[in-house]
């Protein structure tokens, strides 16, 4: 498969494995990562020790602040538009997911960010309506 980066548009993605993570495709230019949901699920199922829903206390190290790229992205696998999903009401970071083939894209440093936040085990839940609704409710409560 010759996937092109949805950010750089012309750069070919390279098959990789995230540090202690699933098989994926990485852009050598921007550092973004494409993961198939079945690869993620297999990895998560075989790694019960990964963090999930851990409360985060403290400051993020500057090297893991999200390198979020704005704008619409198209899935490198099937070319459908990808939808953005917030990970938290307090951190400006979105994961992009294809609603057609369910691959997801993480901009540079977002895998490390989720790791530092203890949220690597939460990726499918981040894509859920309940997770997104909770973020909107917390944002509205904080705005008052």
PDB file of C-alpha atoms in Angstrom:
ATOM      1  CA  UNK A   1       0.000   0.000   0.000  1.00  0.00           C
ATOM      2  CA  UNK A   2       1.253   3.454  -0.841  1.00  0.00           C
ATOM      3  CA  UNK A   3      -0.492   5.795   1.572  1.00  0.00           C
ATOM      4  CA  UNK A   4       0.117   9.550   1.250  1.00  0.00           C
ATOM      5  CA  UNK A   5       0.264  11.795   4.298  1.00  0.00           C
ATOM      6  CA  UNK A   6      -3.040  13.681   4.802  1.00  0.00           C
ATOM      7  CA  UNK A   7      -1.072  16.706   6.062  1.00  0.00           C
ATOM      8  CA  UNK A   8       1.898  16.876   3.690  1.00  0.00           C
ATOM      9  CA  UNK A   9      -0.234  15.444   0.838  1.00  0.00           C
ATOM     10  CA  UNK A  10       2.636  14.120  -1.295  1.00  0.00           C
ATOM     11  CA  UNK A  11       4.859  12.328   1.227  1.00  0.00           C
ATOM     12  CA  UNK A  12       4.508   8.539   1.310  1.00  0.00           C
ATOM     13  CA  UNK A  13       3.839   7.009   4.716  1.00  0.00           C
ATOM     14  CA  UNK A  14       6.310   4.413   6.019  1.00  0.00           C
ATOM     15  CA  UNK A  15       5.236   1.247   7.872  1.00  0.00           C
ATOM     16  CA  UNK A  16       6.344   1.540  11.501  1.00  0.00           C
ATOM     17  CA  UNK A  17       5.481   0.496  15.027  1.00  0.00           C
ATOM     18  CA  UNK A  18       4.819   3.127  17.632  1.00  0.00           C
ATOM     19  CA  UNK A  19       7.026   2.880  20.710  1.00  0.00           C
ATOM     20  CA  UNK A  20       5.362   0.092  22.663  1.00  0.00           C
ATOM     21  CA  UNK A  21       2.437   0.429  20.260  1.00  0.00           C
ATOM     22  CA  UNK A  22       0.628  -1.022  17.271  1.00  0.00           C
ATOM     23  CA  UNK A  23       1.760  -1.371  13.696  1.00  0.00           C
ATOM     24  CA  UNK A  24       1.139   1.917  11.931  1.00  0.00           C
ATOM     25  CA  UNK A  25       2.233   4.160   9.073  1.00  0.00           C
ATOM     26  CA  UNK A  26       4.275   7.283   9.847  1.00  0.00           C
ATOM     27  CA  UNK A  27       5.036  10.377   7.792  1.00  0.00           C
ATOM     28  CA  UNK A  28       8.809  10.934   7.788  1.00  0.00           C
ATOM     29  CA  UNK A  29       8.265  14.678   7.217  1.00  0.00           C
ATOM     30  CA  UNK A  30       5.622  15.765   9.758  1.00  0.00           C
ATOM     31  CA  UNK A  31       5.731  12.792  12.153  1.00  0.00           C
ATOM     32  CA  UNK A  32       2.005  12.070  11.836  1.00  0.00           C
ATOM     33  CA  UNK A  33       0.789   8.504  12.343  1.00  0.00           C
ATOM     34  CA  UNK A  34      -1.964   6.479  10.632  1.00  0.00           C
ATOM     35  CA  UNK A  35      -3.308   3.489  12.573  1.00  0.00           C
ATOM     36  CA  UNK A  36      -5.859   0.895  11.465  1.00  0.00           C
ATOM     37  CA  UNK A  37      -8.379   0.299  14.233  1.00  0.00           C
ATOM     38  CA  UNK A  38      -7.921  -3.487  14.031  1.00  0.00           C
ATOM     39  CA  UNK A  39      -4.145  -3.106  14.570  1.00  0.00           C
ATOM     40  CA  UNK A  40      -4.852  -0.840  17.539  1.00  0.00           C
ATOM     41  CA  UNK A  41      -7.443  -3.245  19.023  1.00  0.00           C
ATOM     42  CA  UNK A  42      -5.079  -6.240  18.672  1.00  0.00           C
ATOM     43  CA  UNK A  43      -2.303  -4.268  20.342  1.00  0.00           C
ATOM     44  CA  UNK A  44      -4.591  -3.041  23.136  1.00  0.00           C
ATOM     45  CA  UNK A  45      -6.001  -6.533  23.737  1.00  0.00           C
ATOM     46  CA  UNK A  46      -2.496  -7.979  24.084  1.00  0.00           C
ATOM     47  CA  UNK A  47      -1.245  -5.134  26.307  1.00  0.00           C
ATOM     48  CA  UNK A  48      -3.517  -5.048  29.320  1.00  0.00           C
ATOM     49  CA  UNK A  49      -0.997  -2.913  31.183  1.00  0.00           C
ATOM     50  CA  UNK A  50      -1.560   0.189  29.025  1.00  0.00           C
ATOM     51  CA  UNK A  51      -2.989   3.227  30.707  1.00  0.00           C
ATOM     52  CA  UNK A  52      -6.670   3.969  30.449  1.00  0.00           C
ATOM     53  CA  UNK A  53      -8.699   6.784  31.989  1.00  0.00           C
ATOM     54  CA  UNK A  54      -5.888   7.755  34.357  1.00  0.00           C
ATOM     55  CA  UNK A  55      -6.255  11.125  36.011  1.00  0.00           C
ATOM     56  CA  UNK A  56      -3.536  13.447  34.747  1.00  0.00           C
ATOM     57  CA  UNK A  57      -1.829  15.658  37.280  1.00  0.00           C
ATOM     58  CA  UNK A  58       0.947  18.010  36.377  1.00  0.00           C
ATOM     59  CA  UNK A  59       2.255  19.890  33.387  1.00  0.00           C
ATOM     60  CA  UNK A  60       2.951  18.448  29.976  1.00  0.00           C
ATOM     61  CA  UNK A  61       6.542  18.526  28.883  1.00  0.00           C
ATOM     62  CA  UNK A  62       6.977  20.990  25.993  1.00  0.00           C
ATOM     63  CA  UNK A  63       8.095  18.200  23.649  1.00  0.00           C
ATOM     64  CA  UNK A  64       4.697  16.506  23.772  1.00  0.00           C
ATOM     65  CA  UNK A  65       2.421  19.447  23.129  1.00  0.00           C
ATOM     66  CA  UNK A  66       0.260  18.467  20.177  1.00  0.00           C
ATOM     67  CA  UNK A  67       1.490  19.449  16.737  1.00  0.00           C
ATOM     68  CA  UNK A  68      -2.139  19.723  15.612  1.00  0.00           C
ATOM     69  CA  UNK A  69      -2.546  20.561  11.952  1.00  0.00           C
ATOM     70  CA  UNK A  70      -5.681  22.524  11.152  1.00  0.00           C
ATOM     71  CA  UNK A  71      -7.972  21.871   8.246  1.00  0.00           C
ATOM     72  CA  UNK A  72      -9.839  18.949   6.782  1.00  0.00           C
ATOM     73  CA  UNK A  73      -7.899  15.727   6.314  1.00  0.00           C
ATOM     74  CA  UNK A  74      -8.715  12.890   3.954  1.00  0.00           C
ATOM     75  CA  UNK A  75      -8.065   9.268   4.880  1.00  0.00           C
ATOM     76  CA  UNK A  76      -4.893   7.971   3.211  1.00  0.00           C
ATOM     77  CA  UNK A  77      -6.553   4.557   2.857  1.00  0.00           C
ATOM     78  CA  UNK A  78      -9.937   5.281   1.301  1.00  0.00           C
ATOM     79  CA  UNK A  79      -9.848   9.069   0.672  1.00  0.00           C
ATOM     80  CA  UNK A  80     -12.993   9.771   2.733  1.00  0.00           C
ATOM     81  CA  UNK A  81     -13.046  12.921   4.859  1.00  0.00           C
ATOM     82  CA  UNK A  82     -11.830  12.375   8.408  1.00  0.00           C
ATOM     83  CA  UNK A  83     -13.706  13.775  11.393  1.00  0.00           C
ATOM     84  CA  UNK A  84     -11.935  15.485  14.295  1.00  0.00           C
ATOM     85  CA  UNK A  85     -12.468  14.239  17.858  1.00  0.00           C
ATOM     86  CA  UNK A  86     -11.394  16.186  20.944  1.00  0.00           C
ATOM     87  CA  UNK A  87      -9.467  14.242  23.553  1.00  0.00           C
ATOM     88  CA  UNK A  88     -10.200  16.589  26.463  1.00  0.00           C
ATOM     89  CA  UNK A  89     -11.922  19.829  27.366  1.00  0.00           C
ATOM     90  CA  UNK A  90      -8.646  21.252  28.693  1.00  0.00           C
ATOM     91  CA  UNK A  91      -6.177  20.249  25.965  1.00  0.00           C
ATOM     92  CA  UNK A  92      -6.396  21.474  22.384  1.00  0.00           C
ATOM     93  CA  UNK A  93      -5.793  18.186  20.645  1.00  0.00           C
ATOM     94  CA  UNK A  94      -7.927  16.325  18.132  1.00  0.00           C
ATOM     95  CA  UNK A  95      -7.618  12.833  16.731  1.00  0.00           C
ATOM     96  CA  UNK A  96      -8.870  12.427  13.162  1.00  0.00           C
ATOM     97  CA  UNK A  97     -10.879   9.315  12.294  1.00  0.00           C
ATOM     98  CA  UNK A  98     -12.256   7.986   9.038  1.00  0.00           C
ATOM     99  CA  UNK A  99     -15.914   7.010   9.393  1.00  0.00           C
ATOM    100  CA  UNK A 100     -15.619   4.695   6.392  1.00  0.00           C
ATOM    101  CA  UNK A 101     -12.618   2.440   7.150  1.00  0.00           C
ATOM    102  CA  UNK A 102     -12.083   3.556  10.793  1.00  0.00           C
ATOM    103  CA  UNK A 103      -8.380   4.294  10.434  1.00  0.00           C
ATOM    104  CA  UNK A 104      -7.291   7.164  12.636  1.00  0.00           C
ATOM    105  CA  UNK A 105      -4.631   9.827  12.243  1.00  0.00           C
ATOM    106  CA  UNK A 106      -2.542  11.393  14.977  1.00  0.00           C
ATOM    107  CA  UNK A 107      -0.523  14.504  14.171  1.00  0.00           C
ATOM    108  CA  UNK A 108       3.116  14.620  15.289  1.00  0.00           C
ATOM    109  CA  UNK A 109       3.581  13.979  19.040  1.00  0.00           C
ATOM    110  CA  UNK A 110      -0.066  13.004  19.686  1.00  0.00           C
ATOM    111  CA  UNK A 111       0.830   9.351  20.423  1.00  0.00           C
ATOM    112  CA  UNK A 112       3.348  10.573  23.010  1.00  0.00           C
ATOM    113  CA  UNK A 113       0.805  13.087  24.334  1.00  0.00           C
ATOM    114  CA  UNK A 114      -1.799  10.351  24.862  1.00  0.00           C
ATOM    115  CA  UNK A 115       0.872   8.201  26.494  1.00  0.00           C
ATOM    116  CA  UNK A 116       1.841  10.990  28.896  1.00  0.00           C
ATOM    117  CA  UNK A 117      -1.828  11.660  29.680  1.00  0.00           C
ATOM    118  CA  UNK A 118      -2.440   7.971  30.378  1.00  0.00           C
ATOM    119  CA  UNK A 119      -5.010   7.770  27.575  1.00  0.00           C
ATOM    120  CA  UNK A 120      -3.528   5.221  25.144  1.00  0.00           C
ATOM    121  CA  UNK A 121      -6.157   2.698  26.164  1.00  0.00           C
ATOM    122  CA  UNK A 122      -8.980   5.188  25.587  1.00  0.00           C
ATOM    123  CA  UNK A 123      -8.720   5.801  21.848  1.00  0.00           C
ATOM    124  CA  UNK A 124     -11.947   3.964  20.839  1.00  0.00           C
ATOM    125  CA  UNK A 125     -13.804   5.730  23.647  1.00  0.00           C
ATOM    126  CA  UNK A 126     -12.500   9.130  22.476  1.00  0.00           C
ATOM    127  CA  UNK A 127     -14.353   8.481  19.210  1.00  0.00           C
ATOM    128  CA  UNK A 128     -17.634   7.790  21.035  1.00  0.00           C
ATOM    129  CA  UNK A 129     -20.584  10.172  21.210  1.00  0.00           C
ATOM    130  CA  UNK A 130     -20.578   9.881  25.025  1.00  0.00           C
ATOM    131  CA  UNK A 131     -16.927  10.999  25.311  1.00  0.00           C
ATOM    132  CA  UNK A 132     -17.505  13.982  23.025  1.00  0.00           C
ATOM    133  CA  UNK A 133     -20.723  14.922  24.850  1.00  0.00           C
ATOM    134  CA  UNK A 134     -18.898  14.832  28.198  1.00  0.00           C
ATOM    135  CA  UNK A 135     -16.265  17.225  26.815  1.00  0.00           C
ATOM    136  CA  UNK A 136     -18.960  19.657  25.628  1.00  0.00           C
ATOM    137  CA  UNK A 137     -20.741  19.510  29.008  1.00  0.00           C
ATOM    138  CA  UNK A 138     -17.502  20.154  30.927  1.00  0.00           C
ATOM    139  CA  UNK A 139     -16.646  23.047  28.609  1.00  0.00           C
ATOM    140  CA  UNK A 140     -20.035  24.655  29.166  1.00  0.00           C
ATOM    141  CA  UNK A 141     -19.741  24.202  32.944  1.00  0.00           C
ATOM    142  CA  UNK A 142     -16.295  25.812  32.902  1.00  0.00           C
ATOM    143  CA  UNK A 143     -17.577  28.718  30.802  1.00  0.00           C
ATOM    144  CA  UNK A 144     -20.104  29.725  33.453  1.00  0.00           C
TER     145      UNK A 144
END
